[in-house]
Coordinates of C-alpha atoms and ligand atoms in Angstrom, one line a residue:
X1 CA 10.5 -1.6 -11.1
X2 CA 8.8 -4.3 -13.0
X3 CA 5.0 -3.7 -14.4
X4 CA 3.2 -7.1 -14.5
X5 CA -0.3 -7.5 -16.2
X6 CA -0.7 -11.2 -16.2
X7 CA -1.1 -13.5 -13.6
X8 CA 1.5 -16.4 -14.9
X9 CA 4.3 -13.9 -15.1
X10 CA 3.4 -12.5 -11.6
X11 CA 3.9 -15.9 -10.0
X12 CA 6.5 -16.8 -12.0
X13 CA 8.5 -13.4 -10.4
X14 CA 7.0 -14.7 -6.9
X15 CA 8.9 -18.2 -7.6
X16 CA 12.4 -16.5 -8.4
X17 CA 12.0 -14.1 -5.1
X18 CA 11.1 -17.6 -3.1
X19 CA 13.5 -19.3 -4.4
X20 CA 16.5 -16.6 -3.3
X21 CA 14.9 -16.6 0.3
X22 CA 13.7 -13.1 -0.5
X23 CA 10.4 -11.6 1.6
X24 CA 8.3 -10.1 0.2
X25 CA 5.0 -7.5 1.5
X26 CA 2.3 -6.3 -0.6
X27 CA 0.2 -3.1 -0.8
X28 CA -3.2 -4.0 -2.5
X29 CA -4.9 -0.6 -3.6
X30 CA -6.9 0.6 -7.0
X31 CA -4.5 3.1 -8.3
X32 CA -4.2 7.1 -8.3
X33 CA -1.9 7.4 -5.9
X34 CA -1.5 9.5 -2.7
X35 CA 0.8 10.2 0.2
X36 CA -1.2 7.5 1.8
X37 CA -0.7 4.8 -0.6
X38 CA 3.1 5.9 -1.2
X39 CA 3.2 6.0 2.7
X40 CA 2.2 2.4 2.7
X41 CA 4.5 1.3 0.2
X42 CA 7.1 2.9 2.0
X43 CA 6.3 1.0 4.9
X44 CA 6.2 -2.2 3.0
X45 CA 10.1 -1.2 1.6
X46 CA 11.2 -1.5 5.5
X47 CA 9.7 -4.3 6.6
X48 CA 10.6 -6.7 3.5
X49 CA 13.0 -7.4 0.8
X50 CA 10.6 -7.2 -2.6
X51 CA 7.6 -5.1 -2.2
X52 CA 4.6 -5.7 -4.5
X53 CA 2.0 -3.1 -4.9
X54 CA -1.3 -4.5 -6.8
X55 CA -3.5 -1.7 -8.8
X56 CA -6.8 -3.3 -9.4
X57 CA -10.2 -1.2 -9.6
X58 CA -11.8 -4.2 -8.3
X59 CA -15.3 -3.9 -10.4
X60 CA -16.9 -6.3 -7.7
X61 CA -16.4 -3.8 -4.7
X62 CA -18.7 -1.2 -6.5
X63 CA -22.6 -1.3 -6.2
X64 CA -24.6 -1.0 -9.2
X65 CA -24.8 2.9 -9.0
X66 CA -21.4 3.4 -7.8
X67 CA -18.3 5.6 -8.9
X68 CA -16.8 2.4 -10.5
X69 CA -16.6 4.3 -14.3
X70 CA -15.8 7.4 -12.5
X71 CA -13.0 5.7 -10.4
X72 CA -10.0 7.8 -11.5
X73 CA -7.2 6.3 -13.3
X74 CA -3.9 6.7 -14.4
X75 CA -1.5 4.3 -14.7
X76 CA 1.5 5.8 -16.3
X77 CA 1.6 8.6 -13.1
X78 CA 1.2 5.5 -10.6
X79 CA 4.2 3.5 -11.7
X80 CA 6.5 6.6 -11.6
X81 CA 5.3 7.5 -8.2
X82 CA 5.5 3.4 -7.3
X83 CA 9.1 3.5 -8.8
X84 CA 10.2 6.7 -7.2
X85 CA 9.0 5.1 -3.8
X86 CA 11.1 1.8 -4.0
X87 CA 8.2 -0.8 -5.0
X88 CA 9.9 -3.6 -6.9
X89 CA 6.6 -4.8 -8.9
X90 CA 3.2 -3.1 -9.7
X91 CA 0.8 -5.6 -10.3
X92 CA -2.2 -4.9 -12.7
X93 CA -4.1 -7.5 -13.7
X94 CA -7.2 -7.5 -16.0
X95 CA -10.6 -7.4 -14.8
X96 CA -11.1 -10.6 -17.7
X97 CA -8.3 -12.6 -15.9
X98 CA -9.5 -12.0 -12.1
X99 CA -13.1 -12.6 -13.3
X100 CA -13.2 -15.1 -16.1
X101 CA -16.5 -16.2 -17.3
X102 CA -18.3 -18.7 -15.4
X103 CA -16.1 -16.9 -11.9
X104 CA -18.7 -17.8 -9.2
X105 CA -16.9 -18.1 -5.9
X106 CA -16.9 -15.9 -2.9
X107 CA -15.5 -15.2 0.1
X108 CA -17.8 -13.5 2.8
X109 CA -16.8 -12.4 6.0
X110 CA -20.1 -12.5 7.8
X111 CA -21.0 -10.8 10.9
X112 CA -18.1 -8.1 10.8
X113 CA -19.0 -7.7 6.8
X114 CA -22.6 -6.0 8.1
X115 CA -23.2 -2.9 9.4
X116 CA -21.2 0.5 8.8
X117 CA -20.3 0.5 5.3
X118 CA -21.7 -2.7 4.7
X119 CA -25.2 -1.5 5.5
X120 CA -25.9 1.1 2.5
X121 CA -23.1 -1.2 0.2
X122 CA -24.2 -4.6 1.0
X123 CA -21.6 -6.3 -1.1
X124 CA -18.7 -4.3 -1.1
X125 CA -17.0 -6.8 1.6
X126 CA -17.8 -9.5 -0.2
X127 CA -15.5 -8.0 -3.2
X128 CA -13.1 -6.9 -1.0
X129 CA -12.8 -10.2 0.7
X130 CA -12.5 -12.0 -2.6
X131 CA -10.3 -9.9 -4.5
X132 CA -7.8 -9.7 -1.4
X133 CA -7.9 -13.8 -1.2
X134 CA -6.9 -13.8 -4.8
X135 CA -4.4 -11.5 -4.7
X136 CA -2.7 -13.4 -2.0
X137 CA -2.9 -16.4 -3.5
X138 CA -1.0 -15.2 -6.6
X139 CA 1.5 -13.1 -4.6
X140 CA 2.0 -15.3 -1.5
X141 CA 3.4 -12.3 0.3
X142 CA 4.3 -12.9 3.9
X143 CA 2.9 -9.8 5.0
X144 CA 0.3 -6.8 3.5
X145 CA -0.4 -3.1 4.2
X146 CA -3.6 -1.9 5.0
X147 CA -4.5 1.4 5.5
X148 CA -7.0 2.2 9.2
X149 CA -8.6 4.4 7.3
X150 CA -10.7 1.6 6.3
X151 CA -11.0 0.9 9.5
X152 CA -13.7 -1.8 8.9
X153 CA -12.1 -3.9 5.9
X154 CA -8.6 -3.9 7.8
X155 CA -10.9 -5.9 10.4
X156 CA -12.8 -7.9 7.3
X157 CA -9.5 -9.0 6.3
X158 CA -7.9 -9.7 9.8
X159 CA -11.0 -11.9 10.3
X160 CA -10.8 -13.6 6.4
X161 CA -7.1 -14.1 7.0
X162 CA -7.4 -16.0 10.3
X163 CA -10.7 -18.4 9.4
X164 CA -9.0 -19.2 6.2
X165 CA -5.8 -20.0 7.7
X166 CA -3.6 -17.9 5.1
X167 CA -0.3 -17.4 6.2
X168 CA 0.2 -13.7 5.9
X169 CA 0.7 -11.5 8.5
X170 CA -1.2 -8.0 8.4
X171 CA -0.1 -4.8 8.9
X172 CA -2.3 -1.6 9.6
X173 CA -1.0 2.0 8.7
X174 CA -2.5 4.9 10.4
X175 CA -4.3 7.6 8.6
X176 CA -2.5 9.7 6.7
X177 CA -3.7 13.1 6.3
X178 CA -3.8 16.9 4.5
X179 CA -2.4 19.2 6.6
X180 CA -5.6 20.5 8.0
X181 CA -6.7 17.0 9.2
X182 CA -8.6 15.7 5.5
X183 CA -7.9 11.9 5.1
X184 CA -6.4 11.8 2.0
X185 CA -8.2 9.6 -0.7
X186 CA -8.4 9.2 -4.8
X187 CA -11.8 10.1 -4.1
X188 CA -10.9 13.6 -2.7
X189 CA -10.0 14.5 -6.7
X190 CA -13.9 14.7 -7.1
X191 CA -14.0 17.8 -4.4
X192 CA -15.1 21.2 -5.8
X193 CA -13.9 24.1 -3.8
X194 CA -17.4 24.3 -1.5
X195 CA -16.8 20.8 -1.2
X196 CA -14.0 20.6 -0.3
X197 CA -14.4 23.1 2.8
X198 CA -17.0 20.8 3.8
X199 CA -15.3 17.5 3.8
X200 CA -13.3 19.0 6.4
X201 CA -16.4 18.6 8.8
X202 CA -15.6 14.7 9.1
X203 CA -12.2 15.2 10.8
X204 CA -13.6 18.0 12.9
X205 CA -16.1 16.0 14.0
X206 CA -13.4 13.2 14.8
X207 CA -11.3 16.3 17.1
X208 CA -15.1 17.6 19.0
X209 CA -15.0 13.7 20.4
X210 CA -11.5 13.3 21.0
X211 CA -12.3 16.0 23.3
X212 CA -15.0 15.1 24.8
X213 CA -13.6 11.8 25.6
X214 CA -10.6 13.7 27.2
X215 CA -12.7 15.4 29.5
X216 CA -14.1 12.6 31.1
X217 CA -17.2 12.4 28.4
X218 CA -17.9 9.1 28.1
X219 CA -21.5 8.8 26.6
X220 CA -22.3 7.6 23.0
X221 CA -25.2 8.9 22.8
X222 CA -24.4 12.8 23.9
X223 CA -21.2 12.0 21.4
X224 CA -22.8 10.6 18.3
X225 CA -25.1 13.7 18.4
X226 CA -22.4 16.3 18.7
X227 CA -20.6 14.8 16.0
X228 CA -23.6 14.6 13.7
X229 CA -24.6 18.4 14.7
X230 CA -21.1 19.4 13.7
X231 CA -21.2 17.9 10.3
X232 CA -24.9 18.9 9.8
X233 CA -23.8 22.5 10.2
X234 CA -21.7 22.3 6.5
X235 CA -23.4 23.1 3.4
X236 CA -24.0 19.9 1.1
X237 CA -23.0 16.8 4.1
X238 CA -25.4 14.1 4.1
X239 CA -24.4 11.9 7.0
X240 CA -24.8 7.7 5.9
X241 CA -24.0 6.4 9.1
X242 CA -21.9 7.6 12.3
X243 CA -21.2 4.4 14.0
X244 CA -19.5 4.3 17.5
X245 CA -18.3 0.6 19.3
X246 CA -16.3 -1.7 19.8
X247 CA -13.0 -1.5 17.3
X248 CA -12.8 -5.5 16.9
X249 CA -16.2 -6.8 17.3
X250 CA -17.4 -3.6 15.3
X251 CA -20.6 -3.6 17.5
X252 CA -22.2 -0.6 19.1
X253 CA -21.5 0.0 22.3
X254 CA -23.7 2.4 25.0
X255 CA -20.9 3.6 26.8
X256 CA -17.2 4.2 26.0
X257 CA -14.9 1.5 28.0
X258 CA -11.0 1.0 27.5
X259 CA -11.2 2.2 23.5
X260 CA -14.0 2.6 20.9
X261 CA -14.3 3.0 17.1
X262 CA -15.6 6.3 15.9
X263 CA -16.7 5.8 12.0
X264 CA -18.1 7.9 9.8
X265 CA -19.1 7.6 6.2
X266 CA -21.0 11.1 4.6
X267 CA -21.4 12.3 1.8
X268 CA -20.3 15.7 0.6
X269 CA -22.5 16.7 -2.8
X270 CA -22.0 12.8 -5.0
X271 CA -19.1 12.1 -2.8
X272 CA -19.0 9.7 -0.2
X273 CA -15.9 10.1 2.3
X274 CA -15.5 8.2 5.4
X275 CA -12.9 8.4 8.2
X276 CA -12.5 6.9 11.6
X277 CA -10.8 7.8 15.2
X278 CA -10.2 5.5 18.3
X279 CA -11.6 6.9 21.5
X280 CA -9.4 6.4 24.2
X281 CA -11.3 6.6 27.5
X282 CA -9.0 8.3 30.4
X283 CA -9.1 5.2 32.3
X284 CA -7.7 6.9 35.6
X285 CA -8.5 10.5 34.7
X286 CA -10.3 10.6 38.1
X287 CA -7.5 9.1 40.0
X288 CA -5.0 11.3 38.5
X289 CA -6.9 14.5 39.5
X290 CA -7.1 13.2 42.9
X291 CA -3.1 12.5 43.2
X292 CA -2.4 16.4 41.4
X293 CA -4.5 17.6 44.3
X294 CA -2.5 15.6 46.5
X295 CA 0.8 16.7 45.4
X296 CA -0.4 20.0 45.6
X297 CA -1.1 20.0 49.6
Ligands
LIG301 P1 -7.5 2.3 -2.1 O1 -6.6 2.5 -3.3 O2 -8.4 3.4 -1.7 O3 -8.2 0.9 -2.2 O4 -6.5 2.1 -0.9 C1 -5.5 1.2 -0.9 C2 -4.9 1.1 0.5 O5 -4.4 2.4 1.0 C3 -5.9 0.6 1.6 O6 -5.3 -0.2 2.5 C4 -6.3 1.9 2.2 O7 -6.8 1.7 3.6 C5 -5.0 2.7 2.2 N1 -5.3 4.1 2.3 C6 -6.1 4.9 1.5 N2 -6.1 6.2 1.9 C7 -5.3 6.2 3.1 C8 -4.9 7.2 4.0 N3 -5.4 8.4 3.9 N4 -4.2 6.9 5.0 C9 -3.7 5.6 5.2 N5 -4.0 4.6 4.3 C10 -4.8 4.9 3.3

């Protein structure tokens, strides 16, 4: 596996792919790995014939009093894990090359950028956005990994990718998770025991709709408040937003119709975790009772 720091060299590697009619996908994350990000990567490894995985703690994502210091690091564990999984390159550029004095443009993805996360970190889509585009632009992949359990920048990029006409095609990964249903993320490291027990209330929460959903419970309302109660009920939880609606406008809906977005983001003690679940409403749930009945006569 190759470990590039500079952006020259990193095109200069693209080039010599392009140039033997290699593909190539990319995994954009920022670092200390999990089964999620390796799951990704391995992904990436069966769809294309190079696989570039970019580790970037992308300093304009963070709000000014977030985790960015705190963000754990460690590169030396992330390239064996990379190189054990098949990744060709791992791509870590400097904060001083991505953002080089005088850096003053932006990509913003408006209307989908607003809401959910974006409403308590106003311009973390805006660094996503941007750091994405650029990394893109260096790599040229044909296609990149994203994982759904950021449900909402997966869309932010969909949307950035299409209005800018950049010729990628994206991919979406479901969640990987613990065994006991805990989205795994770099953030999870920050977990105390008590914690830890707690941040389990997000993908209970998740299961309580699921079921109500798949016994013909269709309405947000009575939903949103169930899933809040549960978490409530966990020692430490401070709920930021529970947002249900429509997956690809990423506006709330009143009633549940085809499929909707369940997202949460809460904090557990100084951690903030989210997750996410599509609601699949049992479009003939009625009609099938009726034809069981039937075939029971
Ligand atoms: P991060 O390093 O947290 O920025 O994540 C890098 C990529 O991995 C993003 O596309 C995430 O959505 C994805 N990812 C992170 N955690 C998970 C998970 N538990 N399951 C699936 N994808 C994930």
């Amino acid at each position: 596996m190759k470990i590039i720091n500079s952006i020259s060299h990193m095109r200069k590697q693209v080039l010599l792919w392009r140039q033997e009619r290699l593909s190539i996908a990319m995994v954009p994350t920022m670092g200390f790995f999990h089964d999620g990000h390796l799951s990704l990567m391995r992904t990436a490894g069966n769809k294309a014939d190079r696989v570039v995985v970019s580790l970037f703690v992308n300093p304009a994502q963070f709000g000014p009093n977030e985790d960015l210091n705190r963000y754990p690091r460690d590169l030396e564990r992330d390239a064996k894990l990379a190189e054990d999984t098949g990744v060709s390159c791992l791509f870590y550029p400097d904060v001083k090359d991505i953002y080089p004095p005088g850096f003053q443009t932006w990509i913003r993805v408006d209307g989908l950028s607003q809401g959910l996360c974006g409403t308590s970190r106003p311009e973390h889509f805006r660094g996503v956005a941007t750091i994405v585009a650029k990394l893109f632009i260096i790599v040229r992949p044909d296609m990149a990994i994203f994982g759904q359990k950021d449900f909402q920048q997966l869309q932010v990029i969909r949307r950035m990718v299409m209005d800018l006409n950049i010729p990628v095609n994206i991919i979406a990964h479901p969640i990987v998770r613990e065994p006991d249903g805990l989205a795994l993320s770099s953030r999870n490291t920050y977990l105390n025991m008590k914690e830890r027990e707690s941040a389990l209330s997000l993908f209970q929460a998740l299961q309580i709709a699921e079921k109500m959903v798949a016994s013909g419970n269709i309405s947000v309302p009575e939903i949103i408040r169930a899933v809040k109660k549960h978490i409530q009920s966990f020692s430490n939880t401070k709920i930021d937003y529970v947002f249900l609606g429509h997956p690809e406008s990423l506006r709330p809906c009143r009633e549940i119709v085809g499929e909707a977005l369940l997202a949460l983001a809460v904090w557990v003690g100084k951690t903030r975790l989210i997750d996410n679940t599509l609601l699949k409403q049992q479009a003939n749930q009625a009609h099938q009772i009726d034809k069981s009945k039937g075939s029971e006569i």
